[in-house]
PDB file of C-alpha atoms in Angstrom:
ATOM      1  CA  MET A   1       0.000   0.000   0.000  1.00 90.00           C
ATOM      2  CA  LEU A   2       1.154   3.530  -0.802  1.00 94.00           C
ATOM      3  CA  THR A   3       0.165   6.655   1.084  1.00 97.00           C
ATOM      4  CA  GLY A   4       0.092  10.239  -0.076  1.00 97.00           C
ATOM      5  CA  SER A   5      -0.950  13.716   0.943  1.00 98.00           C
ATOM      6  CA  CYS A   6      -1.103  17.345  -0.060  1.00 98.00           C
ATOM      7  CA  LEU A   7       1.327  20.013   1.122  1.00 97.00           C
ATOM      8  CA  CYS A   8      -0.760  21.068   4.142  1.00 98.00           C
ATOM      9  CA  MET A   9      -1.578  17.420   4.988  1.00 97.00           C
ATOM     10  CA  ALA A  10      -5.337  18.087   4.989  1.00 97.00           C
ATOM     11  CA  VAL A  11      -5.919  15.640   2.112  1.00 98.00           C
ATOM     12  CA  ARG A  12      -4.498  12.176   2.718  1.00 98.00           C
ATOM     13  CA  TYR A  13      -5.000   9.056   0.664  1.00 98.00           C
ATOM     14  CA  GLU A  14      -4.058   5.401   0.371  1.00 97.00           C
ATOM     15  CA  ALA A  15      -3.586   3.356  -2.788  1.00 96.00           C
ATOM     16  CA  ASP A  16      -3.499  -0.428  -2.670  1.00 95.00           C
ATOM     17  CA  GLU A  17      -2.364  -0.807  -6.266  1.00 92.00           C
ATOM     18  CA  ILE A  18      -0.717   1.228  -8.973  1.00 90.00           C
ATOM     19  CA  ILE A  19      -0.840   0.443 -12.674  1.00 88.00           C
ATOM     20  CA  GLY A  20       2.361   1.365 -14.446  1.00 82.00           C
ATOM     21  CA  PRO A  21       4.166   2.470 -16.271  1.00 85.00           C
ATOM     22  CA  TYR A  22       4.235   6.138 -15.478  1.00 89.00           C
ATOM     23  CA  VAL A  23       5.229   8.943 -17.794  1.00 92.00           C
ATOM     24  CA  TYR A  24       6.344  12.537 -17.648  1.00 94.00           C
ATOM     25  CA  CYS A  25       3.733  14.599 -19.474  1.00 92.00           C
ATOM     26  CA  HIS A  26       4.978  17.863 -20.976  1.00 95.00           C
ATOM     27  CA  CYS A  27       1.621  19.078 -22.361  1.00 90.00           C
ATOM     28  CA  ARG A  28       0.661  22.674 -21.709  1.00 92.00           C
ATOM     29  CA  SER A  29      -2.286  21.651 -19.522  1.00 89.00           C
ATOM     30  CA  CYS A  30      -0.159  19.484 -17.195  1.00 89.00           C
ATOM     31  CA  ARG A  31       2.529  22.169 -16.995  1.00 93.00           C
ATOM     32  CA  LYS A  32      -0.035  24.811 -16.035  1.00 91.00           C
ATOM     33  CA  ALA A  33      -1.867  22.556 -13.549  1.00 90.00           C
ATOM     34  CA  ASN A  34       1.352  21.557 -11.778  1.00 89.00           C
ATOM     35  CA  GLY A  35       3.429  24.720 -12.163  1.00 90.00           C
ATOM     36  CA  THR A  36       6.369  22.657 -13.392  1.00 92.00           C
ATOM     37  CA  ALA A  37       8.073  21.603 -16.618  1.00 94.00           C
ATOM     38  CA  PHE A  38       6.116  18.329 -16.641  1.00 94.00           C
ATOM     39  CA  ALA A  39       3.759  16.181 -14.570  1.00 93.00           C
ATOM     40  CA  ALA A  40       4.593  12.736 -13.223  1.00 93.00           C
ATOM     41  CA  ASN A  41       1.380  10.692 -13.102  1.00 90.00           C
ATOM     42  CA  ILE A  42       0.565   7.030 -12.501  1.00 91.00           C
ATOM     43  CA  ALA A  43      -2.717   5.136 -12.638  1.00 92.00           C
ATOM     44  CA  VAL A  44      -4.538   3.785  -9.610  1.00 95.00           C
ATOM     45  CA  PRO A  45      -7.722   1.724  -9.980  1.00 96.00           C
ATOM     46  CA  VAL A  46     -10.638   3.659  -8.454  1.00 96.00           C
ATOM     47  CA  GLU A  47     -11.458   0.745  -6.144  1.00 97.00           C
ATOM     48  CA  ALA A  48      -7.845   0.715  -4.867  1.00 97.00           C
ATOM     49  CA  PHE A  49      -7.869   4.438  -3.935  1.00 97.00           C
ATOM     50  CA  ARG A  50      -9.185   5.748  -0.609  1.00 97.00           C
ATOM     51  CA  LEU A  51      -9.312   9.234   0.806  1.00 97.00           C
ATOM     52  CA  VAL A  52      -8.252   8.882   4.433  1.00 97.00           C
ATOM     53  CA  SER A  53      -8.921  12.522   5.293  1.00 97.00           C
ATOM     54  CA  GLY A  54      -9.710  15.822   3.661  1.00 97.00           C
ATOM     55  CA  ALA A  55     -12.533  14.867   1.309  1.00 96.00           C
ATOM     56  CA  GLN A  56     -14.184  18.182   2.216  1.00 97.00           C
ATOM     57  CA  GLN A  57     -10.990  20.003   1.157  1.00 96.00           C
ATOM     58  CA  LEU A  58     -10.914  18.491  -2.343  1.00 97.00           C
ATOM     59  CA  ARG A  59     -11.870  20.772  -5.184  1.00 97.00           C
ATOM     60  CA  SER A  60     -12.029  19.940  -8.864  1.00 96.00           C
ATOM     61  CA  TYR A  61     -11.579  21.738 -12.119  1.00 95.00           C
ATOM     62  CA  GLU A  62     -12.707  20.415 -15.505  1.00 94.00           C
ATOM     63  CA  SER A  63      -9.625  21.354 -17.531  1.00 90.00           C
ATOM     64  CA  THR A  64     -10.965  19.841 -20.765  1.00 88.00           C
ATOM     65  CA  PRO A  65     -14.390  18.281 -21.369  1.00 92.00           C
ATOM     66  CA  GLY A  66     -14.621  15.146 -19.227  1.00 91.00           C
ATOM     67  CA  LYS A  67     -11.215  15.553 -17.519  1.00 91.00           C
ATOM     68  CA  HIS A  68     -11.416  16.617 -13.886  1.00 94.00           C
ATOM     69  CA  ARG A  69      -8.340  17.649 -11.921  1.00 94.00           C
ATOM     70  CA  TYR A  70      -8.666  17.281  -8.141  1.00 97.00           C
ATOM     71  CA  PHE A  71      -6.616  19.427  -5.777  1.00 97.00           C
ATOM     72  CA  CYS A  72      -6.545  20.559  -2.168  1.00 97.00           C
ATOM     73  CA  GLY A  73      -8.667  23.679  -1.712  1.00 97.00           C
ATOM     74  CA  GLU A  74      -6.440  24.835   1.146  1.00 96.00           C
ATOM     75  CA  CYS A  75      -2.875  24.526  -0.206  1.00 97.00           C
ATOM     76  CA  GLY A  76      -3.586  23.942  -3.919  1.00 96.00           C
ATOM     77  CA  SER A  77      -1.622  20.688  -4.248  1.00 96.00           C
ATOM     78  CA  PRO A  78      -2.777  18.663  -7.276  1.00 96.00           C
ATOM     79  CA  ILE A  79      -3.761  15.168  -6.122  1.00 97.00           C
ATOM     80  CA  TYR A  80      -5.247  13.256  -9.072  1.00 96.00           C
ATOM     81  CA  THR A  81      -7.184  13.442 -12.322  1.00 93.00           C
ATOM     82  CA  ALA A  82     -10.197  11.465 -13.478  1.00 93.00           C
ATOM     83  CA  VAL A  83     -11.296  11.081 -17.090  1.00 90.00           C
ATOM     84  CA  GLY A  84     -14.920  10.427 -18.037  1.00 87.00           C
ATOM     85  CA  ASP A  85     -18.189  10.106 -16.164  1.00 86.00           C
ATOM     86  CA  ALA A  86     -17.381   6.718 -14.626  1.00 87.00           C
ATOM     87  CA  PRO A  87     -13.576   6.433 -14.507  1.00 90.00           C
ATOM     88  CA  LYS A  88     -12.006   3.084 -13.780  1.00 93.00           C
ATOM     89  CA  MET A  89      -8.667   4.718 -12.951  1.00 93.00           C
ATOM     90  CA  TYR A  90      -7.387   7.863 -11.293  1.00 95.00           C
ATOM     91  CA  ARG A  91      -4.038   9.340 -12.311  1.00 93.00           C
ATOM     92  CA  ILE A  92      -2.309  10.373  -9.086  1.00 95.00           C
ATOM     93  CA  ARG A  93       0.528  12.887  -8.952  1.00 94.00           C
ATOM     94  CA  LEU A  94       3.668  11.047  -7.900  1.00 93.00           C
ATOM     95  CA  GLY A  95       4.894  14.153  -6.096  1.00 93.00           C
ATOM     96  CA  THR A  96       2.111  13.681  -3.532  1.00 95.00           C
ATOM     97  CA  LEU A  97       3.343  10.234  -2.447  1.00 95.00           C
ATOM     98  CA  ASP A  98       4.627  10.032   1.114  1.00 95.00           C
ATOM     99  CA  ASP A  99       6.235   6.639   0.486  1.00 88.00           C
ATOM    100  CA  ALA A 100       9.471   6.013  -1.370  1.00 83.00           C
ATOM    101  CA  PHE A 101       8.963   5.422  -5.080  1.00 80.00           C
ATOM    102  CA  SER A 102      12.070   4.872  -7.152  1.00 80.00           C
ATOM    103  CA  ASP A 103      10.914   3.557 -10.534  1.00 84.00           C
ATOM    104  CA  GLY A 104      11.977   5.642 -13.509  1.00 86.00           C
ATOM    105  CA  PRO A 105       9.592   6.996 -16.160  1.00 92.00           C
ATOM    106  CA  ALA A 106       8.656   4.844 -19.148  1.00 91.00           C
ATOM    107  CA  ALA A 107       8.593   7.858 -21.464  1.00 93.00           C
ATOM    108  CA  HIS A 108       8.197  11.576 -21.937  1.00 95.00           C
ATOM    109  CA  ILE A 109       4.972  12.449 -23.745  1.00 93.00           C
ATOM    110  CA  PHE A 110       3.842  15.632 -25.459  1.00 95.00           C
ATOM    111  CA  VAL A 111       7.419  16.832 -25.831  1.00 96.00           C
ATOM    112  CA  GLY A 112       6.128  18.836 -28.786  1.00 95.00           C
ATOM    113  CA  ASP A 113       4.626  21.147 -26.117  1.00 95.00           C
ATOM    114  CA  LYS A 114       7.535  21.051 -23.661  1.00 95.00           C
ATOM    115  CA  ALA A 115       8.751  24.157 -21.899  1.00 95.00           C
ATOM    116  CA  PRO A 116      11.582  25.652 -23.976  1.00 94.00           C
ATOM    117  CA  TRP A 117      13.646  26.292 -20.841  1.00 96.00           C
ATOM    118  CA  HIS A 118      13.668  22.612 -19.814  1.00 95.00           C
ATOM    119  CA  ALA A 119      16.208  20.131 -21.193  1.00 95.00           C
ATOM    120  CA  ILE A 120      15.047  16.505 -21.132  1.00 96.00           C
ATOM    121  CA  GLU A 121      17.738  14.178 -19.807  1.00 93.00           C
ATOM    122  CA  GLY A 122      18.004  10.413 -19.685  1.00 93.00           C
ATOM    123  CA  ASP A 123      17.227   7.755 -22.224  1.00 94.00           C
ATOM    124  CA  ALA A 124      13.466   7.297 -21.763  1.00 95.00           C
ATOM    125  CA  PRO A 125      11.671   7.442 -25.140  1.00 96.00           C
ATOM    126  CA  GLN A 126      10.183  10.766 -26.166  1.00 96.00           C
ATOM    127  CA  TYR A 127       6.918  11.230 -28.033  1.00 95.00           C
ATOM    128  CA  ALA A 128       5.689  14.468 -29.616  1.00 93.00           C
ATOM    129  CA  GLY A 129       2.114  13.600 -28.539  1.00 91.00           C
ATOM    130  CA  TRP A 130       0.436  10.360 -27.525  1.00 88.00           C
ATOM    131  CA  PRO A 131       2.565   7.262 -28.096  1.00 89.00           C
ATOM    132  CA  ASP A 132       1.116   4.516 -30.234  1.00 86.00           C
ATOM    133  CA  PRO A 133      -0.731   2.253 -27.737  1.00 86.00           C
ATOM    134  CA  LYS A 134       1.133  -0.701 -29.264  1.00 87.00           C
ATOM    135  CA  ALA A 135       4.388   0.867 -28.026  1.00 87.00           C
ATOM    136  CA  LEU A 136       3.175   2.206 -24.665  1.00 87.00           C
ATOM    137  CA  GLN A 137      -0.220   2.127 -22.982  1.00 84.00           C
ATOM    138  CA  ILE A 138      -0.959   4.823 -20.397  1.00 79.00           C
ATOM    139  CA  ALA A 139      -3.720   3.540 -18.111  1.00 78.00           C
ATOM    140  CA  GLY A 140      -6.395   5.978 -16.996  1.00 75.00           C
ATOM    141  CA  SER A 141      -5.503   8.575 -19.638  1.00 79.00           C
ATOM    142  CA  ARG A 142      -7.240   9.952 -22.725  1.00 72.00           C
ATOM    143  CA  GLN A 143      -4.810   7.967 -24.894  1.00 67.00           C
ATOM    144  CA  HIS A 144      -7.373   5.272 -25.522  1.00 53.00           C
ATOM    145  CA  LYS A 145      -9.924   7.834 -26.679  1.00 50.00           C
ATOM    146  CA  SER A 146      -7.674   9.675 -29.128  1.00 39.00           C
TER     147      SER A 146
END
């Protein structure tokens, strides 16, 4: 089991299972939502995710039709996203994990939108947009709908 929380610790969660791999997303929306050069997200089945505290602090924003971004209303920390009316997966922000997580990213996606001031390092594959699902499947994302 993994645990996570927001910056002010009001929102706390547990995840019994994660579905990898995870990616660094460089799209404009993820950069804006996280205030960073990219977002690090990994899928968690909805039934394996529990809010331990702070449900009343969670706020959401529909950044694109059908994609809701959930964040702490007190400190603003992004916690997870959900796609669709009945999502099977949430995409949690790895930066909110309280437990050690040392796996490396499977890829960088949407590098066609990357911040010009950020240099991508390492040997993980890079994709201008969505990778072909035959090469890399990103659970809980819009990839399967594009």
